[in-house]
PDB file of N, CA and C in Angstrom:
ATOM      1  N   UNK S  27    -107.344 -56.261 -25.676  1.00 50.00           N
ATOM      2  CA  UNK S  27    -107.132 -55.494 -26.918  1.00 50.00           C
ATOM      3  C   UNK S  27    -105.653 -55.462 -27.315  1.00 50.00           C
ATOM      4  N   UNK S  28    -104.787 -55.432 -26.324  1.00 57.00           N
ATOM      5  CA  UNK S  28    -103.350 -55.421 -26.634  1.00 57.00           C
ATOM      6  C   UNK S  28    -102.956 -56.664 -27.434  1.00 57.00           C
ATOM      7  N   UNK S  29    -103.545 -57.805 -27.083  1.00 60.00           N
ATOM      8  CA  UNK S  29    -103.248 -59.056 -27.777  1.00 60.00           C
ATOM      9  C   UNK S  29    -103.526 -58.935 -29.278  1.00 60.00           C
ATOM     10  N   UNK S  30    -104.645 -58.315 -29.602  1.00 58.00           N
ATOM     11  CA  UNK S  30    -105.019 -58.159 -31.000  1.00 58.00           C
ATOM     12  C   UNK S  30    -103.975 -57.351 -31.758  1.00 58.00           C
ATOM     13  N   UNK S  31    -103.511 -56.283 -31.139  1.00 60.00           N
ATOM     14  CA  UNK S  31    -102.565 -55.404 -31.805  1.00 60.00           C
ATOM     15  C   UNK S  31    -101.230 -56.124 -32.061  1.00 60.00           C
ATOM     16  N   UNK S  32    -100.848 -56.982 -31.119  1.00 60.00           N
ATOM     17  CA  UNK S  32     -99.579 -57.700 -31.255  1.00 60.00           C
ATOM     18  C   UNK S  32     -99.698 -58.829 -32.275  1.00 60.00           C
ATOM     19  N   UNK S  33    -100.804 -59.541 -32.240  1.00 62.00           N
ATOM     20  CA  UNK S  33    -100.935 -60.730 -33.082  1.00 62.00           C
ATOM     21  C   UNK S  33    -101.135 -60.392 -34.568  1.00 62.00           C
ATOM     22  N   UNK S  34    -101.710 -59.250 -34.872  1.00 66.00           N
ATOM     23  CA  UNK S  34    -101.993 -58.935 -36.276  1.00 66.00           C
ATOM     24  C   UNK S  34    -100.726 -58.821 -37.128  1.00 66.00           C
ATOM     25  N   UNK S  35     -99.714 -58.006 -36.687  1.00 74.00           N
ATOM     26  CA  UNK S  35     -98.486 -57.945 -37.480  1.00 74.00           C
ATOM     27  C   UNK S  35     -97.804 -59.301 -37.588  1.00 74.00           C
ATOM     28  N   UNK S  36     -97.883 -60.102 -36.539  1.00 76.00           N
ATOM     29  CA  UNK S  36     -97.291 -61.439 -36.580  1.00 76.00           C
ATOM     30  C   UNK S  36     -97.917 -62.275 -37.687  1.00 76.00           C
ATOM     31  N   UNK S  37     -99.235 -62.179 -37.815  1.00 79.00           N
ATOM     32  CA  UNK S  37     -99.927 -62.910 -38.879  1.00 79.00           C
ATOM     33  C   UNK S  37     -99.431 -62.457 -40.246  1.00 79.00           C
ATOM     34  N   UNK S  38     -99.234 -61.155 -40.392  1.00 84.00           N
ATOM     35  CA  UNK S  38     -98.745 -60.626 -41.659  1.00 84.00           C
ATOM     36  C   UNK S  38     -97.349 -61.150 -41.970  1.00 84.00           C
ATOM     37  N   UNK S  39     -96.497 -61.159 -40.950  1.00 84.00           N
ATOM     38  CA  UNK S  39     -95.130 -61.654 -41.133  1.00 84.00           C
ATOM     39  C   UNK S  39     -95.157 -63.118 -41.540  1.00 84.00           C
ATOM     40  N   UNK S  40     -95.986 -63.898 -40.857  1.00 86.00           N
ATOM     41  CA  UNK S  40     -96.104 -65.321 -41.191  1.00 86.00           C
ATOM     42  C   UNK S  40     -96.549 -65.513 -42.628  1.00 86.00           C
ATOM     43  N   UNK S  41     -97.483 -64.680 -43.056  1.00 88.00           N
ATOM     44  CA  UNK S  41     -97.990 -64.784 -44.425  1.00 88.00           C
ATOM     45  C   UNK S  41     -96.867 -64.491 -45.420  1.00 88.00           C
ATOM     46  N   UNK S  42     -96.068 -63.452 -45.147  1.00 88.00           N
ATOM     47  CA  UNK S  42     -94.958 -63.095 -46.030  1.00 88.00           C
ATOM     48  C   UNK S  42     -93.941 -64.225 -46.101  1.00 88.00           C
ATOM     49  N   UNK S  43     -93.645 -64.815 -44.936  1.00 87.00           N
ATOM     50  CA  UNK S  43     -92.680 -65.919 -44.897  1.00 87.00           C
ATOM     51  C   UNK S  43     -93.192 -67.090 -45.721  1.00 87.00           C
ATOM     52  N   UNK S  44     -94.454 -67.448 -45.549  1.00 91.00           N
ATOM     53  CA  UNK S  44     -94.992 -68.591 -46.279  1.00 91.00           C
ATOM     54  C   UNK S  44     -95.014 -68.308 -47.785  1.00 91.00           C
ATOM     55  N   UNK S  45     -95.259 -67.047 -48.147  1.00 91.00           N
ATOM     56  CA  UNK S  45     -95.241 -66.670 -49.568  1.00 91.00           C
ATOM     57  C   UNK S  45     -93.857 -66.906 -50.163  1.00 91.00           C
ATOM     58  N   UNK S  46     -92.818 -66.442 -49.454  1.00 92.00           N
ATOM     59  CA  UNK S  46     -91.459 -66.593 -49.966  1.00 92.00           C
ATOM     60  C   UNK S  46     -91.052 -68.064 -49.979  1.00 92.00           C
ATOM     61  N   UNK S  47     -91.544 -68.845 -49.018  1.00 93.00           N
ATOM     62  CA  UNK S  47     -91.243 -70.275 -49.002  1.00 93.00           C
ATOM     63  C   UNK S  47     -91.867 -70.966 -50.203  1.00 93.00           C
ATOM     64  N   UNK S  48     -93.083 -70.565 -50.536  1.00 91.00           N
ATOM     65  CA  UNK S  48     -93.767 -71.146 -51.700  1.00 91.00           C
ATOM     66  C   UNK S  48     -92.996 -70.816 -52.975  1.00 91.00           C
ATOM     67  N   UNK S  49     -92.555 -69.546 -53.090  1.00 93.00           N
ATOM     68  CA  UNK S  49     -91.774 -69.135 -54.261  1.00 93.00           C
ATOM     69  C   UNK S  49     -90.501 -69.960 -54.365  1.00 93.00           C
ATOM     70  N   UNK S  50     -89.813 -70.117 -53.208  1.00 94.00           N
ATOM     71  CA  UNK S  50     -88.565 -70.876 -53.186  1.00 94.00           C
ATOM     72  C   UNK S  50     -88.817 -72.327 -53.583  1.00 94.00           C
ATOM     73  N   UNK S  51     -89.856 -72.930 -53.005  1.00 93.00           N
ATOM     74  CA  UNK S  51     -90.184 -74.322 -53.310  1.00 93.00           C
ATOM     75  C   UNK S  51     -90.516 -74.478 -54.795  1.00 93.00           C
ATOM     76  N   UNK S  52     -91.245 -73.521 -55.347  1.00 94.00           N
ATOM     77  CA  UNK S  52     -91.613 -73.584 -56.762  1.00 94.00           C
ATOM     78  C   UNK S  52     -90.370 -73.521 -57.649  1.00 94.00           C
ATOM     79  N   UNK S  53     -89.415 -72.636 -57.264  1.00 95.00           N
ATOM     80  CA  UNK S  53     -88.181 -72.513 -58.028  1.00 95.00           C
ATOM     81  C   UNK S  53     -87.399 -73.823 -57.988  1.00 95.00           C
ATOM     82  N   UNK S  54     -87.319 -74.423 -56.800  1.00 95.00           N
ATOM     83  CA  UNK S  54     -86.623 -75.706 -56.650  1.00 95.00           C
ATOM     84  C   UNK S  54     -87.316 -76.779 -57.492  1.00 95.00           C
ATOM     85  N   UNK S  55     -88.638 -76.763 -57.478  1.00 95.00           N
ATOM     86  CA  UNK S  55     -89.413 -77.755 -58.219  1.00 95.00           C
ATOM     87  C   UNK S  55     -89.160 -77.639 -59.721  1.00 95.00           C
ATOM     88  N   UNK S  56     -89.141 -76.410 -60.253  1.00 95.00           N
ATOM     89  CA  UNK S  56     -88.911 -76.245 -61.686  1.00 95.00           C
ATOM     90  C   UNK S  56     -87.501 -76.677 -62.058  1.00 95.00           C
ATOM     91  N   UNK S  57     -86.532 -76.399 -61.147  1.00 95.00           N
ATOM     92  CA  UNK S  57     -85.157 -76.851 -61.390  1.00 95.00           C
ATOM     93  C   UNK S  57     -85.112 -78.371 -61.462  1.00 95.00           C
ATOM     94  N   UNK S  58     -85.766 -79.011 -60.480  1.00 95.00           N
ATOM     95  CA  UNK S  58     -85.806 -80.470 -60.419  1.00 95.00           C
ATOM     96  C   UNK S  58     -86.481 -81.031 -61.668  1.00 95.00           C
ATOM     97  N   UNK S  59     -87.538 -80.381 -62.100  1.00 95.00           N
ATOM     98  CA  UNK S  59     -88.280 -80.819 -63.270  1.00 95.00           C
ATOM     99  C   UNK S  59     -87.393 -80.810 -64.518  1.00 95.00           C
ATOM    100  N   UNK S  60     -86.557 -79.766 -64.649  1.00 95.00           N
ATOM    101  CA  UNK S  60     -85.632 -79.692 -65.781  1.00 95.00           C
ATOM    102  C   UNK S  60     -84.686 -80.877 -65.777  1.00 95.00           C
ATOM    103  N   UNK S  61     -84.147 -81.199 -64.585  1.00 94.00           N
ATOM    104  CA  UNK S  61     -83.232 -82.337 -64.475  1.00 94.00           C
ATOM    105  C   UNK S  61     -83.933 -83.643 -64.814  1.00 94.00           C
ATOM    106  N   UNK S  62     -85.174 -83.790 -64.355  1.00 94.00           N
ATOM    107  CA  UNK S  62     -85.931 -85.011 -64.633  1.00 94.00           C
ATOM    108  C   UNK S  62     -86.179 -85.159 -66.135  1.00 94.00           C
ATOM    109  N   UNK S  63     -86.550 -84.074 -66.783  1.00 95.00           N
ATOM    110  CA  UNK S  63     -86.773 -84.122 -68.231  1.00 95.00           C
ATOM    111  C   UNK S  63     -85.492 -84.476 -68.969  1.00 95.00           C
ATOM    112  N   UNK S  64     -84.366 -83.909 -68.523  1.00 95.00           N
ATOM    113  CA  UNK S  64     -83.065 -84.197 -69.123  1.00 95.00           C
ATOM    114  C   UNK S  64     -82.731 -85.681 -68.972  1.00 95.00           C
ATOM    115  N   UNK S  65     -82.953 -86.225 -67.779  1.00 94.00           N
ATOM    116  CA  UNK S  65     -82.695 -87.637 -67.522  1.00 94.00           C
ATOM    117  C   UNK S  65     -83.579 -88.516 -68.401  1.00 94.00           C
ATOM    118  N   UNK S  66     -84.831 -88.129 -68.543  1.00 94.00           N
ATOM    119  CA  UNK S  66     -85.767 -88.902 -69.367  1.00 94.00           C
ATOM    120  C   UNK S  66     -85.293 -88.938 -70.817  1.00 94.00           C
ATOM    121  N   UNK S  67     -84.818 -87.799 -71.321  1.00 94.00           N
ATOM    122  CA  UNK S  67     -84.320 -87.728 -72.695  1.00 94.00           C
ATOM    123  C   UNK S  67     -83.112 -88.652 -72.861  1.00 94.00           C
ATOM    124  N   UNK S  68     -82.194 -88.604 -71.886  1.00 94.00           N
ATOM    125  CA  UNK S  68     -81.010 -89.466 -71.947  1.00 94.00           C
ATOM    126  C   UNK S  68     -81.412 -90.935 -71.972  1.00 94.00           C
ATOM    127  N   UNK S  69     -82.365 -91.315 -71.119  1.00 93.00           N
ATOM    128  CA  UNK S  69     -82.805 -92.715 -71.045  1.00 93.00           C
ATOM    129  C   UNK S  69     -83.470 -93.123 -72.358  1.00 93.00           C
ATOM    130  N   UNK S  70     -84.296 -92.241 -72.910  1.00 93.00           N
ATOM    131  CA  UNK S  70     -84.997 -92.561 -74.154  1.00 93.00           C
ATOM    132  C   UNK S  70     -84.043 -92.701 -75.334  1.00 93.00           C
ATOM    133  N   UNK S  71     -82.915 -91.982 -75.300  1.00 90.00           N
ATOM    134  CA  UNK S  71     -81.967 -92.015 -76.417  1.00 90.00           C
ATOM    135  C   UNK S  71     -81.065 -93.235 -76.395  1.00 90.00           C
ATOM    136  N   UNK S  72     -81.042 -93.966 -75.288  1.00 81.00           N
ATOM    137  CA  UNK S  72     -80.169 -95.151 -75.216  1.00 81.00           C
ATOM    138  C   UNK S  72     -80.712 -96.294 -76.057  1.00 81.00           C
TER     139      UNK S  72
END
């Protein structure tokens, strides 16, 4: 029973970490997307 009590909060912490990682990755992705769109516009205008 002790194992259950210890592992449950750990699962919650892991979930929170993965949530913040997803948010961070999404932010990086949108930033990258802006740069890609900008590059595409520059290439199309040449």
